[in-house]
Coordinates of C-alpha atoms and ligand atoms in Angstrom, one line a residue:
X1 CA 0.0 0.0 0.0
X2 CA 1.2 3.7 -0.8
X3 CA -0.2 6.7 0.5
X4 CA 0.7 10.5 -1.3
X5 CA -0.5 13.8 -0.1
X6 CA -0.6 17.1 -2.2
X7 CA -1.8 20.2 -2.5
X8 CA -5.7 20.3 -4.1
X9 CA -5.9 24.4 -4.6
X10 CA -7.4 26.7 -2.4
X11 CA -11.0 27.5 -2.0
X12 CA -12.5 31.3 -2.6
X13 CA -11.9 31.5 1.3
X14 CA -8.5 31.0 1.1
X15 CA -8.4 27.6 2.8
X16 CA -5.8 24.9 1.7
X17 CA -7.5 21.6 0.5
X18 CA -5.2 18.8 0.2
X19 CA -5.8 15.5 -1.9
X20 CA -4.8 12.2 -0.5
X21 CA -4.1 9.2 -2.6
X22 CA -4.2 5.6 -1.6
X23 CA -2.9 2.4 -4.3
X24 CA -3.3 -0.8 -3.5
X25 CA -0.9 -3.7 -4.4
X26 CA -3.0 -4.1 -7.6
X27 CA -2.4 -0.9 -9.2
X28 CA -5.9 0.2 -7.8
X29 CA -6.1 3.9 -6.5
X30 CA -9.0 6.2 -4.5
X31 CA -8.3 10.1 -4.1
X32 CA -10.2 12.1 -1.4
X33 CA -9.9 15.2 -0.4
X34 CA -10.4 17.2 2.8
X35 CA -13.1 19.8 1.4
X36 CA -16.0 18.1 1.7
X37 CA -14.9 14.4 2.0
X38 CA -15.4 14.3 -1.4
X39 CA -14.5 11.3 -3.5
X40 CA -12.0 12.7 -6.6
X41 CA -10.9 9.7 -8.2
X42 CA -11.2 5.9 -8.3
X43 CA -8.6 3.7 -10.6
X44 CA -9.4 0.6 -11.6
X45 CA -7.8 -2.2 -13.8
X46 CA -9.6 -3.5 -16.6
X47 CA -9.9 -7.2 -17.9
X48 CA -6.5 -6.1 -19.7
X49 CA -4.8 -4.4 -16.7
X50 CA -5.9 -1.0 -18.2
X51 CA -6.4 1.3 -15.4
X52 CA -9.3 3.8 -15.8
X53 CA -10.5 6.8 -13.5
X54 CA -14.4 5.2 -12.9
X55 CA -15.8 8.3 -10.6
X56 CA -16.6 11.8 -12.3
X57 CA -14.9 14.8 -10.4
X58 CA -13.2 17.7 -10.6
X59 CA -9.2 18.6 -11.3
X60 CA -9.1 21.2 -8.1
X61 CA -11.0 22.1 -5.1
X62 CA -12.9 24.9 -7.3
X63 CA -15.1 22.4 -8.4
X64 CA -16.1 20.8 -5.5
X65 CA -17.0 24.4 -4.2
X66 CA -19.7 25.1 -7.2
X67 CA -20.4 20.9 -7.2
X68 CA -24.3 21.1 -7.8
X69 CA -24.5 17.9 -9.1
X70 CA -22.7 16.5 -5.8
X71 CA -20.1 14.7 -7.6
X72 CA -18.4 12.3 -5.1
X73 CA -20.0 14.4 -2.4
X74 CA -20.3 13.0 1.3
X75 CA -23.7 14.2 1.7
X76 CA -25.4 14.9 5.2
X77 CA -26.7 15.9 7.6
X78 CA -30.0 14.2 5.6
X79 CA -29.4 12.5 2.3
X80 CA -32.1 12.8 -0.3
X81 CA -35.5 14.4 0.0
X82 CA -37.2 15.7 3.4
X83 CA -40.6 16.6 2.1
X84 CA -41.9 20.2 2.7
X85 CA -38.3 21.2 3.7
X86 CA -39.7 20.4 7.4
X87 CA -40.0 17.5 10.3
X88 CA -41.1 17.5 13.5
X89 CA -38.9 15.9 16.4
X90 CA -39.8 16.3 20.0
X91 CA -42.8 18.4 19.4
X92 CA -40.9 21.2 17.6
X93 CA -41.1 21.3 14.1
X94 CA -37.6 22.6 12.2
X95 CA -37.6 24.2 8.9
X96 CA -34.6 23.2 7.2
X97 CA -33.3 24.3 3.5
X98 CA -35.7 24.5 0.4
X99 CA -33.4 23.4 -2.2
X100 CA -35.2 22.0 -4.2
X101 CA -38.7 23.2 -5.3
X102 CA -40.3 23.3 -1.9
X103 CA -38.3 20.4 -0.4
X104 CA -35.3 19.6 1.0
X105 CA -32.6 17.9 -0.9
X106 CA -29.1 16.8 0.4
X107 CA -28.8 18.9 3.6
X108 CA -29.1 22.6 2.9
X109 CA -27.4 25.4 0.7
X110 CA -24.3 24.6 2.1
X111 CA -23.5 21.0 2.0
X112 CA -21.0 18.8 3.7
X113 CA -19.2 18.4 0.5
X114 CA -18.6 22.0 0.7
X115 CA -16.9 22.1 4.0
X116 CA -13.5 21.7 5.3
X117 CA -12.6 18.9 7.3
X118 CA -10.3 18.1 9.7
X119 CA -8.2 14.3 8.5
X120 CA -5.6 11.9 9.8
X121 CA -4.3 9.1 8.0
X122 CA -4.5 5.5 9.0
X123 CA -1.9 2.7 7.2
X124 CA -2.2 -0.7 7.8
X125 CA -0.2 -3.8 6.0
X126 CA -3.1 -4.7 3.9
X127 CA -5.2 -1.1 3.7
X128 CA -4.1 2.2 3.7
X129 CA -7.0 5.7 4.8
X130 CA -8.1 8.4 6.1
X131 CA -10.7 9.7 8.9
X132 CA -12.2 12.7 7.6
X133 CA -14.2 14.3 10.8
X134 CA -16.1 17.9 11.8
X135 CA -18.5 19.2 13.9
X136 CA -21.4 20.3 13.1
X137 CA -23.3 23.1 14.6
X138 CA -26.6 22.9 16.2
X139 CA -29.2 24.5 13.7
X140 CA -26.5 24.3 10.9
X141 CA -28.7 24.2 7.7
X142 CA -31.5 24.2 10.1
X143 CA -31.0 20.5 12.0
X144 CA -30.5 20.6 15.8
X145 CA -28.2 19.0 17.5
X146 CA -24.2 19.7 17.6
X147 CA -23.3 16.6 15.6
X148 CA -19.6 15.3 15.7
X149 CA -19.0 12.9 12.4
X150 CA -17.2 11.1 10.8
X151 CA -16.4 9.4 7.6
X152 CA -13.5 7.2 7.4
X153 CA -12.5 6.2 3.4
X154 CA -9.9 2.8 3.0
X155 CA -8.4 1.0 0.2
X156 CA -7.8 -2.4 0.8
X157 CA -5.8 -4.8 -0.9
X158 CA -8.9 -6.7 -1.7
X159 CA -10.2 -3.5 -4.3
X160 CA -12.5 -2.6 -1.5
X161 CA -13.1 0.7 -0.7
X162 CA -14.3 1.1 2.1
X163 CA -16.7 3.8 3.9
X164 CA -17.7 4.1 7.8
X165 CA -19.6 6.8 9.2
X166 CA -19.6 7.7 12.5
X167 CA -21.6 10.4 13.8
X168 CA -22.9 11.6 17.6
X169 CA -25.0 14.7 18.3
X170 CA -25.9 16.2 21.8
X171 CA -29.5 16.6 21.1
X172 CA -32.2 14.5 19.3
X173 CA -31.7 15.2 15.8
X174 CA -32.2 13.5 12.3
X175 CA -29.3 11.9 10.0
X176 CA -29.5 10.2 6.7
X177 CA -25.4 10.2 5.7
X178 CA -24.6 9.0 1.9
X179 CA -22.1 9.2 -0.7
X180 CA -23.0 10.8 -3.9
X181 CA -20.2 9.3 -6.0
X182 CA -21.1 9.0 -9.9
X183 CA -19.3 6.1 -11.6
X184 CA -18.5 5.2 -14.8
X185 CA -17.4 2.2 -15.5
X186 CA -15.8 2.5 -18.9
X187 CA -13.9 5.6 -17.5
X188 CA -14.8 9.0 -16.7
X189 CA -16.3 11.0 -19.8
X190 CA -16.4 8.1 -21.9
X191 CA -20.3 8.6 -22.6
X192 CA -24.1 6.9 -21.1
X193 CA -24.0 3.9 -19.0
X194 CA -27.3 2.9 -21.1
X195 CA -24.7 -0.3 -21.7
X196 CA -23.9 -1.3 -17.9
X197 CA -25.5 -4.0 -16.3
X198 CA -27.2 -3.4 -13.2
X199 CA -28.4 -5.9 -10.6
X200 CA -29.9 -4.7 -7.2
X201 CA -31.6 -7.5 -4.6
X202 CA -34.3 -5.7 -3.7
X203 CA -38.1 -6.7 -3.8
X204 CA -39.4 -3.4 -3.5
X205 CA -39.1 0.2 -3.6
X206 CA -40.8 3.5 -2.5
X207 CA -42.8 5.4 -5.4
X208 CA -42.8 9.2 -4.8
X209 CA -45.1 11.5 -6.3
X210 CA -44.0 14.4 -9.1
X211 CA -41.5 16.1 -6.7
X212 CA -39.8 12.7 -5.6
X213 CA -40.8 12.9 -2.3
X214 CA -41.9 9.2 -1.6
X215 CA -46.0 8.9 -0.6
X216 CA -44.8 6.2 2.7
X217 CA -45.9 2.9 0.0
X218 CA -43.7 0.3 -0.4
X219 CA -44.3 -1.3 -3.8
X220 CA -43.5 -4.5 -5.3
X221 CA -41.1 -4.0 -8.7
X222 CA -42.5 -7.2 -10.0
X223 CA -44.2 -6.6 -12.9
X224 CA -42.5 -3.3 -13.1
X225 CA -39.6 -2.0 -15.0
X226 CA -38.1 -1.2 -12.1
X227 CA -37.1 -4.7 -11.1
X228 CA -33.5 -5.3 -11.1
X229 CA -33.4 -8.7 -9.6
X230 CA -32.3 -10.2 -12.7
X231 CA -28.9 -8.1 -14.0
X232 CA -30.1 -6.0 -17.2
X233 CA -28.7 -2.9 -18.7
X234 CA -29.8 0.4 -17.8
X235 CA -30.4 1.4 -21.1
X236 CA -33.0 -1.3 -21.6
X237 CA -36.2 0.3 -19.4
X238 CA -35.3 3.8 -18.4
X239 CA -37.6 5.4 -20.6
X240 CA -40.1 2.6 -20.0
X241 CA -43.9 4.0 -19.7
X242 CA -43.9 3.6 -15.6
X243 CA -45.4 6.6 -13.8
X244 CA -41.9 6.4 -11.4
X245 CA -39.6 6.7 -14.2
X246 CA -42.1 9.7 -15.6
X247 CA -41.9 11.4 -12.1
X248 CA -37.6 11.3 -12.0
X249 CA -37.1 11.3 -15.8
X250 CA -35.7 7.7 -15.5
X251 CA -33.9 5.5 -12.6
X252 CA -33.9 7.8 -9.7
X253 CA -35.5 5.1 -7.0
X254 CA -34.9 3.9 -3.4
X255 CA -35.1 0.2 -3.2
X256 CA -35.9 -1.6 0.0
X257 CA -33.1 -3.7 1.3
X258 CA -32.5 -6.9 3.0
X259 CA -30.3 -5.5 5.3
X260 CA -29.1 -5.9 9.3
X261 CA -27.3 -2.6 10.9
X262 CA -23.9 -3.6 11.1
X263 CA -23.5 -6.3 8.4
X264 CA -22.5 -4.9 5.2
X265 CA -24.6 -7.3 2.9
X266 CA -24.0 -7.5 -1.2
X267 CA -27.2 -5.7 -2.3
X268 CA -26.4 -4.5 -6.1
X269 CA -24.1 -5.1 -8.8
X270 CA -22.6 -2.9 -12.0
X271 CA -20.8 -4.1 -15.0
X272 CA -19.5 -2.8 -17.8
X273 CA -19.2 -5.5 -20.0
X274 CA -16.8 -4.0 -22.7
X275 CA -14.1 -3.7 -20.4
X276 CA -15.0 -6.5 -18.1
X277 CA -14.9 -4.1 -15.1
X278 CA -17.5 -4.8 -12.3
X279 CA -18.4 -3.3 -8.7
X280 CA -20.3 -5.1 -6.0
X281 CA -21.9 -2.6 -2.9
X282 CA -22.4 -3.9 0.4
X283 CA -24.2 -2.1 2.9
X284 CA -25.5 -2.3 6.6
X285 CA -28.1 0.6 5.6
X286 CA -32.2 0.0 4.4
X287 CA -32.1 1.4 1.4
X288 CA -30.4 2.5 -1.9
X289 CA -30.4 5.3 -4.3
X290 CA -29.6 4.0 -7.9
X291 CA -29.7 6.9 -9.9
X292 CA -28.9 7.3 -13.1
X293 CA -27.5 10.8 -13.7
X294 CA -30.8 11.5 -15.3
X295 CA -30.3 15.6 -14.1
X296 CA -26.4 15.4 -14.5
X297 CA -24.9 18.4 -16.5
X298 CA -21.2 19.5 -15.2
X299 CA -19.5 21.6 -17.2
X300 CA -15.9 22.0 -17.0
X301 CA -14.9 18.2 -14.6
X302 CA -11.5 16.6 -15.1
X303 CA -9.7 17.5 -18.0
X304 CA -12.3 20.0 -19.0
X305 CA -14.8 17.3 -19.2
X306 CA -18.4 18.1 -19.7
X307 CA -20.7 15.5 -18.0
X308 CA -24.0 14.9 -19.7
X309 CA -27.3 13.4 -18.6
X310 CA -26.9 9.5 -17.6
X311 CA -23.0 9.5 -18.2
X312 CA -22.5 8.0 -14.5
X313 CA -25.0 5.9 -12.5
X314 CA -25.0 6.8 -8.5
X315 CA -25.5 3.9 -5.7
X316 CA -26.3 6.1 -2.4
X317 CA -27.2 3.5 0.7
X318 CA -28.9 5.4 2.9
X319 CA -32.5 5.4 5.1
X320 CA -35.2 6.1 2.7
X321 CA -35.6 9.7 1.6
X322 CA -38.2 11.4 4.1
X323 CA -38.2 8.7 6.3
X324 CA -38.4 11.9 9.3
X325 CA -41.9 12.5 8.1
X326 CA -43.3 9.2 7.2
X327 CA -43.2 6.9 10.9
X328 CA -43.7 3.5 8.9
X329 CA -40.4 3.8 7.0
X330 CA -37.3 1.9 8.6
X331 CA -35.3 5.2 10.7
X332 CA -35.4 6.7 14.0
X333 CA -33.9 9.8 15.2
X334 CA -30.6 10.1 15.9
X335 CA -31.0 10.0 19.9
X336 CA -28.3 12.5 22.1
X337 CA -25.6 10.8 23.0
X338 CA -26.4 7.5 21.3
X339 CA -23.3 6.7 18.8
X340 CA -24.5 6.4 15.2
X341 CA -21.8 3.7 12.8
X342 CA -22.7 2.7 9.4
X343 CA -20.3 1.0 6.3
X344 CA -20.8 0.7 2.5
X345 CA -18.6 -0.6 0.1
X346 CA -17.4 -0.4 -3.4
X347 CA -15.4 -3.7 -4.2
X348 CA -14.4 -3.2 -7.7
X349 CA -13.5 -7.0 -9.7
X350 CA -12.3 -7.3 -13.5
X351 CA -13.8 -10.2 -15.3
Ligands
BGC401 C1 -31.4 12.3 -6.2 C2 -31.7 13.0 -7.5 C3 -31.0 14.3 -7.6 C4 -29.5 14.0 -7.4 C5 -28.8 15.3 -7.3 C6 -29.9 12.1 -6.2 O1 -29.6 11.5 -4.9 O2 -32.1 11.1 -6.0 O3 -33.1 13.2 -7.6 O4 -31.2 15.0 -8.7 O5 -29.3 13.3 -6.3 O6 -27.6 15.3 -7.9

């Protein structure tokens, strides 16, 4: 294992972001940086041995500042959609960020993958990291609670890389961490994933209604071309006449897991069959996120890249979105004092 450390820019503040590099005794690599956790690049070998960047990103801090699309974004304090912008916990009811529409999407104007964090480095004969960690304010994009978290990234020898969040707040509050990482698995830029096979085991999945807020049903994908239980390309059904895929403009659904807190299980695949690259994600959480880029339009990523609608597919584990407003969904608040740990991970293979 190797680890590297260099500079990343400096934001519009005039704070010093620094991008740390872990490769793995396979030739596989993961870059993070400190502002905003943020996932910058992930190397991986081909069938041939040729070694690809599969996550879109940026070439300096100054994208990750403007990052509206949340490219490799750690995003918190609650992933996805609250409904309304609002939840009550304890009796009080908070109003947290409208941004999007009415509702509240990814935390608040200012998201984690916009904020500095603080980082040490952890090495290990098999694995090399880093803890990325901050706290955050009570009433910081309108969530209560002083939360101190975590997210700990590691490469292991294995092509696993690895993500842990940790996270404790002082008050009752309401968490949903994910991370927003778009891959590619033909290489970043190289065009729609409509090729890449998909596979998720998952029975069901919560339909929202036309601002992708979910209504608190979960449906059945049988019979639906939402079902990913047997692999298929995304290409095949995403503009399939479905009212879901009407509502988010293609594959933008949380499926129900079968899942246990702190067992990462293997709950989807992706494949990219041309270059015989695969990823497998495990995750102790309820739910997943497959989206398929469908509102993706960066201007300007690595190497002056523009990124175009569906040219990377997202996997966020996470509680379903808007599980603070609807009781019957699997989520409880974040209780104070009670220590929250999660882990997902992306095990890359080359077949
Ligand atoms: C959401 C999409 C949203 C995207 C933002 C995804 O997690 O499900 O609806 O457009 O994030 O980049």
């Amino acid at each position: 294992m190797k680890t590297t450390t260099e500079s990343f820019g400096v934001t519009k503040d005039g704070a010093k972001a620094t991008l740390f590099t872990f490769t793995n005794d396979n030739g596989m690599s993961v870059s993070v940086t400190d502002f905003g956790a943020n996932v910058v690049k992930i190397c991986v070998p081909d069938k041939n041995g040729n070694i690809a960047d599969v996550a879109l990103g940026f070439d300096d801090v100054k994208g990750y500042e403007t990052n509206e699309n949340y490219l490799g974004a750690l995003v918190g304090r609650y992933a996805n959609r609250i409904g309304g912008a609002k939840f009550t916990l304890n009796g009080t009811t908070y109003e947290v960020d409208k941004t999007n529409g009415n509702n509240c999407l990814h935390g608040g104007f200012k998201p984690y993958g916009a904020m500095m964090h603080e980082y040490e480095l952890n090495e290990d004969e098999d694995s090399a990291g880093v803890t990325f960690s901050r706290l955050s304010p009570g009433m910081e994009q309108g969530f209560p609670g002083n939360l101190d978290y975590s997210v700990t990234y590691t490469l292991t020898n294995d092509n696993e890389f690895i993500i842990e969040y940790f996270a404790v707040s002082d008050k009752d509050t309401i968490l949903n961490l994910t991370n927003h990482t778009y891959f590619n698995l033909a290489g970043e830029a190289s065009g729609s994933v409509y090729d890449h096979l998909v596979w998720i085991d998952s029975d069901s999945y919560t339909p929202t209604d036309a601002e992708l807020i979910p209504t608190g049903v979960v449906a059945p994908v049988e019979g639906t071309p939402l079902d990913f239980r047997t692999e298929k390309p995304i290409g095949r059904d995403i503009d399939a006449d479905h009212i879901d895929l009407k509502n988010a403009g293609g594959f933008d659904q949380n499926y129900a897991l079968k899942t246990t807190p702190g067992d990462a299980t293997l709950v989807a695949t992706l494949k990219d069959p041309a270059s015989g690259r695969k990823m497998e994600v495990y995750t102790d959480l309820p739910g997943i996120q497959f989206y398929a880029g469908n509102f993706l339009d960066t201007k300007n990523g690595k190497g002056g890249h523009d990124y175009g609608r569906r040219e990377g597919v997202c996997f966020e584990s996470q509680f379903f979105p808007n599980s603070c407003n609807i009781p019957a969904f699997p989520w409880k608040p974040l209780k104070a004092d009670e220590e929250f740990n999660s882990i997902t991970v992306y095990k890359f293979i080359s077949e």
